[in-house]
Amino acid sequence: MTAVLQSGSSMTEEGLCRWSLGEVPYFAVPRFIEFRSELPKTPTGKDHQEHAS
């Protein structure tokens, strides 16, 4: 999972996993989390889904 935090907010991998345990089914809880400052974009400016996972 790739996560982009809003400016001024903070979150840890552990905190995100704990939150998701109560919000999504167990099989959907992310095993790997990567924090980025922004999502990669395609040449047309859309989010690049292939490189965001």
XYZ file of C-alpha atoms in Angstrom:
53
model
C 0.000 0.000 0.000
C 1.196 3.476 -0.775
C -0.012 6.258 1.501
C 0.253 10.010 1.045
C -0.145 12.002 4.253
C -1.745 15.413 4.370
C 0.603 18.219 5.355
C 0.924 18.553 9.113
C -0.302 15.023 9.831
C 1.687 12.079 11.096
C 1.137 8.335 10.912
C 3.295 5.263 11.380
C 3.096 1.933 9.596
C 1.974 0.294 12.842
C -0.698 2.926 13.429
C -2.100 2.509 9.936
C -2.215 -1.283 10.329
C -3.994 -1.001 13.684
C -6.531 1.409 12.206
C -7.189 -0.835 9.203
C -7.792 -3.900 11.430
C -10.938 -2.203 12.708
C -12.052 -0.802 9.341
C -11.488 -3.491 6.701
C -11.637 -7.307 6.619
C -8.474 -9.075 7.814
C -7.491 -10.187 4.302
C -7.501 -6.542 3.148
C -5.131 -5.264 5.855
C -1.945 -4.111 4.084
C 1.211 -6.126 4.717
C 3.573 -3.539 3.282
C 3.143 0.223 3.590
C 5.119 2.923 1.825
C 4.719 6.607 2.673
C 5.319 9.092 -0.142
C 5.097 12.842 -0.439
C 2.941 12.465 -3.583
C 1.694 9.761 -5.926
C 3.553 9.184 -9.194
C 1.812 10.750 -12.208
C 1.469 9.714 -15.834
C 2.516 12.158 -18.580
C -1.122 13.345 -18.727
C -1.161 14.126 -14.987
C -3.265 11.196 -13.765
C -2.233 8.993 -10.827
C 0.015 6.190 -12.073
C -1.704 3.145 -10.579
C 0.928 0.614 -11.642
C 3.681 2.299 -9.617
C 1.515 3.330 -6.652
C 0.796 -0.131 -5.257
